[in-house]
PDB file of C-alpha atoms in Angstrom:
ATOM      1  CA  UNK A   1      -0.462   0.549   0.282  1.00  0.00           C
ATOM      2  CA  UNK A   2       1.163   3.663  -0.387  1.00  0.00           C
ATOM      3  CA  UNK A   3       1.826   5.753   1.535  1.00  0.00           C
ATOM      4  CA  UNK A   4      -1.127   8.308   2.533  1.00  0.00           C
ATOM      5  CA  UNK A   5      -0.625  12.068   0.273  1.00  0.00           C
ATOM      6  CA  UNK A   6       0.968  14.435   3.771  1.00  0.00           C
ATOM      7  CA  UNK A   7      -1.663  16.828   4.201  1.00  0.00           C
ATOM      8  CA  UNK A   8      -0.899  20.526   3.169  1.00  0.00           C
ATOM      9  CA  UNK A   9       0.032  22.227   5.322  1.00  0.00           C
ATOM     10  CA  UNK A  10      -2.280  25.320   4.275  1.00  0.00           C
ATOM     11  CA  UNK A  11      -5.459  23.734   5.675  1.00  0.00           C
ATOM     12  CA  UNK A  12      -8.209  25.519   7.215  1.00  0.00           C
ATOM     13  CA  UNK A  13     -10.797  24.680   8.538  1.00  0.00           C
ATOM     14  CA  UNK A  14     -14.614  24.553   7.421  1.00  0.00           C
ATOM     15  CA  UNK A  15     -15.215  26.696  10.134  1.00  0.00           C
ATOM     16  CA  UNK A  16     -12.829  29.320   8.847  1.00  0.00           C
ATOM     17  CA  UNK A  17     -13.467  29.560   5.896  1.00  0.00           C
ATOM     18  CA  UNK A  18     -16.943  30.451   7.027  1.00  0.00           C
ATOM     19  CA  UNK A  19     -15.963  33.148   9.013  1.00  0.00           C
ATOM     20  CA  UNK A  20     -13.714  34.438   5.677  1.00  0.00           C
ATOM     21  CA  UNK A  21     -16.311  33.684   3.512  1.00  0.00           C
ATOM     22  CA  UNK A  22     -19.443  35.747   5.647  1.00  0.00           C
ATOM     23  CA  UNK A  23     -16.337  38.690   6.139  1.00  0.00           C
ATOM     24  CA  UNK A  24     -16.310  38.845   2.226  1.00  0.00           C
ATOM     25  CA  UNK A  25     -19.724  39.250   1.989  1.00  0.00           C
ATOM     26  CA  UNK A  26     -20.149  41.836   4.595  1.00  0.00           C
ATOM     27  CA  UNK A  27     -17.795  44.131   3.262  1.00  0.00           C
ATOM     28  CA  UNK A  28     -18.625  43.708  -0.387  1.00  0.00           C
ATOM     29  CA  UNK A  29     -21.878  45.274   0.724  1.00  0.00           C
ATOM     30  CA  UNK A  30     -20.758  47.440   3.357  1.00  0.00           C
ATOM     31  CA  UNK A  31     -18.887  49.143   0.867  1.00  0.00           C
ATOM     32  CA  UNK A  32     -21.919  49.435  -1.882  1.00  0.00           C
ATOM     33  CA  UNK A  33     -24.120  50.998   0.935  1.00  0.00           C
ATOM     34  CA  UNK A  34     -21.008  53.631   1.771  1.00  0.00           C
ATOM     35  CA  UNK A  35     -20.950  51.783   6.035  1.00  0.00           C
ATOM     36  CA  UNK A  36     -17.523  51.509   5.641  1.00  0.00           C
ATOM     37  CA  UNK A  37     -16.029  53.551   8.822  1.00  0.00           C
ATOM     38  CA  UNK A  38     -12.546  52.382   8.344  1.00  0.00           C
ATOM     39  CA  UNK A  39     -10.239  53.741   5.904  1.00  0.00           C
ATOM     40  CA  UNK A  40      -9.971  51.155   4.106  1.00  0.00           C
ATOM     41  CA  UNK A  41      -5.694  49.216   3.588  1.00  0.00           C
ATOM     42  CA  UNK A  42      -5.284  48.849  -0.452  1.00  0.00           C
ATOM     43  CA  UNK A  43      -6.236  45.739  -1.668  1.00  0.00           C
ATOM     44  CA  UNK A  44      -3.900  42.624  -3.423  1.00  0.00           C
ATOM     45  CA  UNK A  45      -5.411  42.175  -7.233  1.00  0.00           C
ATOM     46  CA  UNK A  46      -3.665  38.791  -6.540  1.00  0.00           C
ATOM     47  CA  UNK A  47      -3.288  35.702  -4.929  1.00  0.00           C
ATOM     48  CA  UNK A  48       0.054  33.497  -5.362  1.00  0.00           C
ATOM     49  CA  UNK A  49      -0.081  29.378  -4.850  1.00  0.00           C
ATOM     50  CA  UNK A  50       3.358  27.090  -6.181  1.00  0.00           C
ATOM     51  CA  UNK A  51       2.268  24.925  -7.965  1.00  0.00           C
ATOM     52  CA  UNK A  52       3.754  22.401  -5.770  1.00  0.00           C
ATOM     53  CA  UNK A  53       1.006  23.803  -3.392  1.00  0.00           C
ATOM     54  CA  UNK A  54      -1.651  23.218  -5.498  1.00  0.00           C
ATOM     55  CA  UNK A  55      -0.259  20.062  -6.647  1.00  0.00           C
ATOM     56  CA  UNK A  56       0.174  18.430  -2.943  1.00  0.00           C
ATOM     57  CA  UNK A  57      -3.779  19.458  -2.395  1.00  0.00           C
ATOM     58  CA  UNK A  58      -5.118  18.123  -5.653  1.00  0.00           C
ATOM     59  CA  UNK A  59      -2.992  15.100  -4.497  1.00  0.00           C
ATOM     60  CA  UNK A  60      -4.353  14.623  -0.991  1.00  0.00           C
ATOM     61  CA  UNK A  61      -8.477  15.880  -1.922  1.00  0.00           C
ATOM     62  CA  UNK A  62      -8.279  12.922  -4.514  1.00  0.00           C
ATOM     63  CA  UNK A  63      -6.739  10.665  -2.147  1.00  0.00           C
ATOM     64  CA  UNK A  64      -8.643  11.622   0.900  1.00  0.00           C
ATOM     65  CA  UNK A  65     -12.214  12.010  -1.307  1.00  0.00           C
ATOM     66  CA  UNK A  66     -11.715   8.896  -2.857  1.00  0.00           C
ATOM     67  CA  UNK A  67     -10.867   7.275   0.747  1.00  0.00           C
ATOM     68  CA  UNK A  68     -14.242   9.101   1.833  1.00  0.00           C
ATOM     69  CA  UNK A  69     -16.486   7.598  -0.855  1.00  0.00           C
ATOM     70  CA  UNK A  70     -16.500  10.629  -3.092  1.00  0.00           C
ATOM     71  CA  UNK A  71     -14.766  11.232  -7.262  1.00  0.00           C
ATOM     72  CA  UNK A  72     -13.623  14.560  -6.747  1.00  0.00           C
ATOM     73  CA  UNK A  73     -14.021  16.726  -9.891  1.00  0.00           C
ATOM     74  CA  UNK A  74     -12.859  19.695  -9.721  1.00  0.00           C
ATOM     75  CA  UNK A  75     -12.219  22.776  -7.042  1.00  0.00           C
ATOM     76  CA  UNK A  76     -14.058  25.391  -6.342  1.00  0.00           C
ATOM     77  CA  UNK A  77     -12.238  29.171  -5.606  1.00  0.00           C
ATOM     78  CA  UNK A  78     -14.080  31.341  -2.761  1.00  0.00           C
ATOM     79  CA  UNK A  79     -13.012  34.916  -1.169  1.00  0.00           C
ATOM     80  CA  UNK A  80     -12.876  36.495   2.054  1.00  0.00           C
ATOM     81  CA  UNK A  81     -11.605  38.757   4.136  1.00  0.00           C
ATOM     82  CA  UNK A  82      -9.613  37.991   7.193  1.00  0.00           C
ATOM     83  CA  UNK A  83     -11.126  38.551  10.830  1.00  0.00           C
ATOM     84  CA  UNK A  84     -10.418  42.083  12.099  1.00  0.00           C
ATOM     85  CA  UNK A  85      -8.212  40.697  14.770  1.00  0.00           C
ATOM     86  CA  UNK A  86      -4.251  40.350  15.907  1.00  0.00           C
ATOM     87  CA  UNK A  87      -3.888  37.168  15.440  1.00  0.00           C
ATOM     88  CA  UNK A  88      -4.074  38.140  11.284  1.00  0.00           C
ATOM     89  CA  UNK A  89      -1.885  40.970  11.428  1.00  0.00           C
ATOM     90  CA  UNK A  90      -1.579  43.402   8.514  1.00  0.00           C
ATOM     91  CA  UNK A  91      -3.821  40.414   7.028  1.00  0.00           C
ATOM     92  CA  UNK A  92      -6.908  41.262   9.257  1.00  0.00           C
ATOM     93  CA  UNK A  93      -9.579  42.986   7.086  1.00  0.00           C
ATOM     94  CA  UNK A  94      -8.062  41.914   3.399  1.00  0.00           C
ATOM     95  CA  UNK A  95      -9.183  39.362   0.653  1.00  0.00           C
ATOM     96  CA  UNK A  96      -8.099  36.450   0.528  1.00  0.00           C
ATOM     97  CA  UNK A  97      -8.911  33.504  -1.457  1.00  0.00           C
ATOM     98  CA  UNK A  98      -9.459  29.677  -1.084  1.00  0.00           C
ATOM     99  CA  UNK A  99      -9.721  26.001  -2.551  1.00  0.00           C
ATOM    100  CA  UNK A 100     -12.495  23.883  -1.716  1.00  0.00           C
ATOM    101  CA  UNK A 101     -13.113  20.636  -3.401  1.00  0.00           C
ATOM    102  CA  UNK A 102     -15.444  19.152  -5.338  1.00  0.00           C
ATOM    103  CA  UNK A 103     -17.394  16.307  -6.215  1.00  0.00           C
ATOM    104  CA  UNK A 104     -19.855  13.776  -6.655  1.00  0.00           C
ATOM    105  CA  UNK A 105     -20.127  10.851  -3.678  1.00  0.00           C
ATOM    106  CA  UNK A 106     -20.691   7.275  -5.382  1.00  0.00           C
ATOM    107  CA  UNK A 107     -22.737   5.455  -3.885  1.00  0.00           C
ATOM    108  CA  UNK A 108     -22.367   1.179  -3.824  1.00  0.00           C
ATOM    109  CA  UNK A 109     -24.743  -0.158  -6.858  1.00  0.00           C
ATOM    110  CA  UNK A 110     -25.698  -2.668  -4.187  1.00  0.00           C
ATOM    111  CA  UNK A 111     -27.140  -0.280  -1.617  1.00  0.00           C
ATOM    112  CA  UNK A 112     -29.210   1.553  -5.159  1.00  0.00           C
ATOM    113  CA  UNK A 113     -32.444   0.463  -7.055  1.00  0.00           C
ATOM    114  CA  UNK A 114     -30.960  -0.492 -10.006  1.00  0.00           C
ATOM    115  CA  UNK A 115     -29.041  -4.408  -9.391  1.00  0.00           C
ATOM    116  CA  UNK A 116     -25.087  -3.482 -10.425  1.00  0.00           C
ATOM    117  CA  UNK A 117     -21.054  -3.929  -9.936  1.00  0.00           C
ATOM    118  CA  UNK A 118     -20.787   0.034 -11.455  1.00  0.00           C
ATOM    119  CA  UNK A 119     -20.903   2.872  -8.906  1.00  0.00           C
ATOM    120  CA  UNK A 120     -23.315   5.133  -9.092  1.00  0.00           C
ATOM    121  CA  UNK A 121     -23.150   9.002  -8.901  1.00  0.00           C
ATOM    122  CA  UNK A 122     -25.782  12.172  -8.273  1.00  0.00           C
ATOM    123  CA  UNK A 123     -25.799  14.636 -10.781  1.00  0.00           C
ATOM    124  CA  UNK A 124     -24.602  17.437  -9.826  1.00  0.00           C
ATOM    125  CA  UNK A 125     -20.805  18.350  -8.134  1.00  0.00           C
ATOM    126  CA  UNK A 126     -20.756  20.045  -4.950  1.00  0.00           C
ATOM    127  CA  UNK A 127     -18.365  21.156  -2.044  1.00  0.00           C
ATOM    128  CA  UNK A 128     -17.227  18.225  -0.380  1.00  0.00           C
ATOM    129  CA  UNK A 129     -17.984  19.607   3.641  1.00  0.00           C
ATOM    130  CA  UNK A 130     -15.488  15.644   4.870  1.00  0.00           C
ATOM    131  CA  UNK A 131     -12.468  17.572   3.143  1.00  0.00           C
ATOM    132  CA  UNK A 132     -10.674  20.602   4.567  1.00  0.00           C
ATOM    133  CA  UNK A 133     -10.328  23.820   2.551  1.00  0.00           C
ATOM    134  CA  UNK A 134      -6.577  25.557   1.538  1.00  0.00           C
ATOM    135  CA  UNK A 135      -5.713  29.165   1.585  1.00  0.00           C
ATOM    136  CA  UNK A 136      -2.504  31.026   2.818  1.00  0.00           C
ATOM    137  CA  UNK A 137      -0.872  32.126  -0.679  1.00  0.00           C
ATOM    138  CA  UNK A 138       0.519  34.882  -0.762  1.00  0.00           C
ATOM    139  CA  UNK A 139      -1.151  38.025  -1.526  1.00  0.00           C
ATOM    140  CA  UNK A 140       0.505  40.032  -4.644  1.00  0.00           C
ATOM    141  CA  UNK A 141       0.025  43.070  -6.823  1.00  0.00           C
ATOM    142  CA  UNK A 142       2.160  41.973  -9.511  1.00  0.00           C
ATOM    143  CA  UNK A 143       4.209  44.529 -10.480  1.00  0.00           C
ATOM    144  CA  UNK A 144       1.630  46.652 -13.352  1.00  0.00           C
ATOM    145  CA  UNK A 145      -0.297  43.611 -14.364  1.00  0.00           C
ATOM    146  CA  UNK A 146      -3.894  43.926 -14.690  1.00  0.00           C
ATOM    147  CA  UNK A 147      -6.379  41.240 -16.659  1.00  0.00           C
TER     148      UNK A 147
END
């Protein structure tokens, strides 16, 4: 049996991912309505992840997803905002990007109505709740690049 993949160091809890995303939605709403009371820091216009970190995360979620009974088929990217607290230092209040694996639950055919030896999958891929999201890319301001 192969060694299981190493757990990436950039994993975050699902609860922290929800906080990041809620903060992002609140910040976006506050900016639209003019309710932002703090002077905003200059926002990053890019988030960078190394190829090694992305490959490690993909390998990890595919392996762990299969163990949890999922066919991992993609990664959804979410925007977030770090909480305004000392723990997050210079990132406090800043926009971030985190990754969540998506996939379909695979059901054994013997539990389905149709008896067969093939796996049956639901139609729509969704976020896989049992796998940790990935965060902590490098916030960047690429030299005069805009897309």
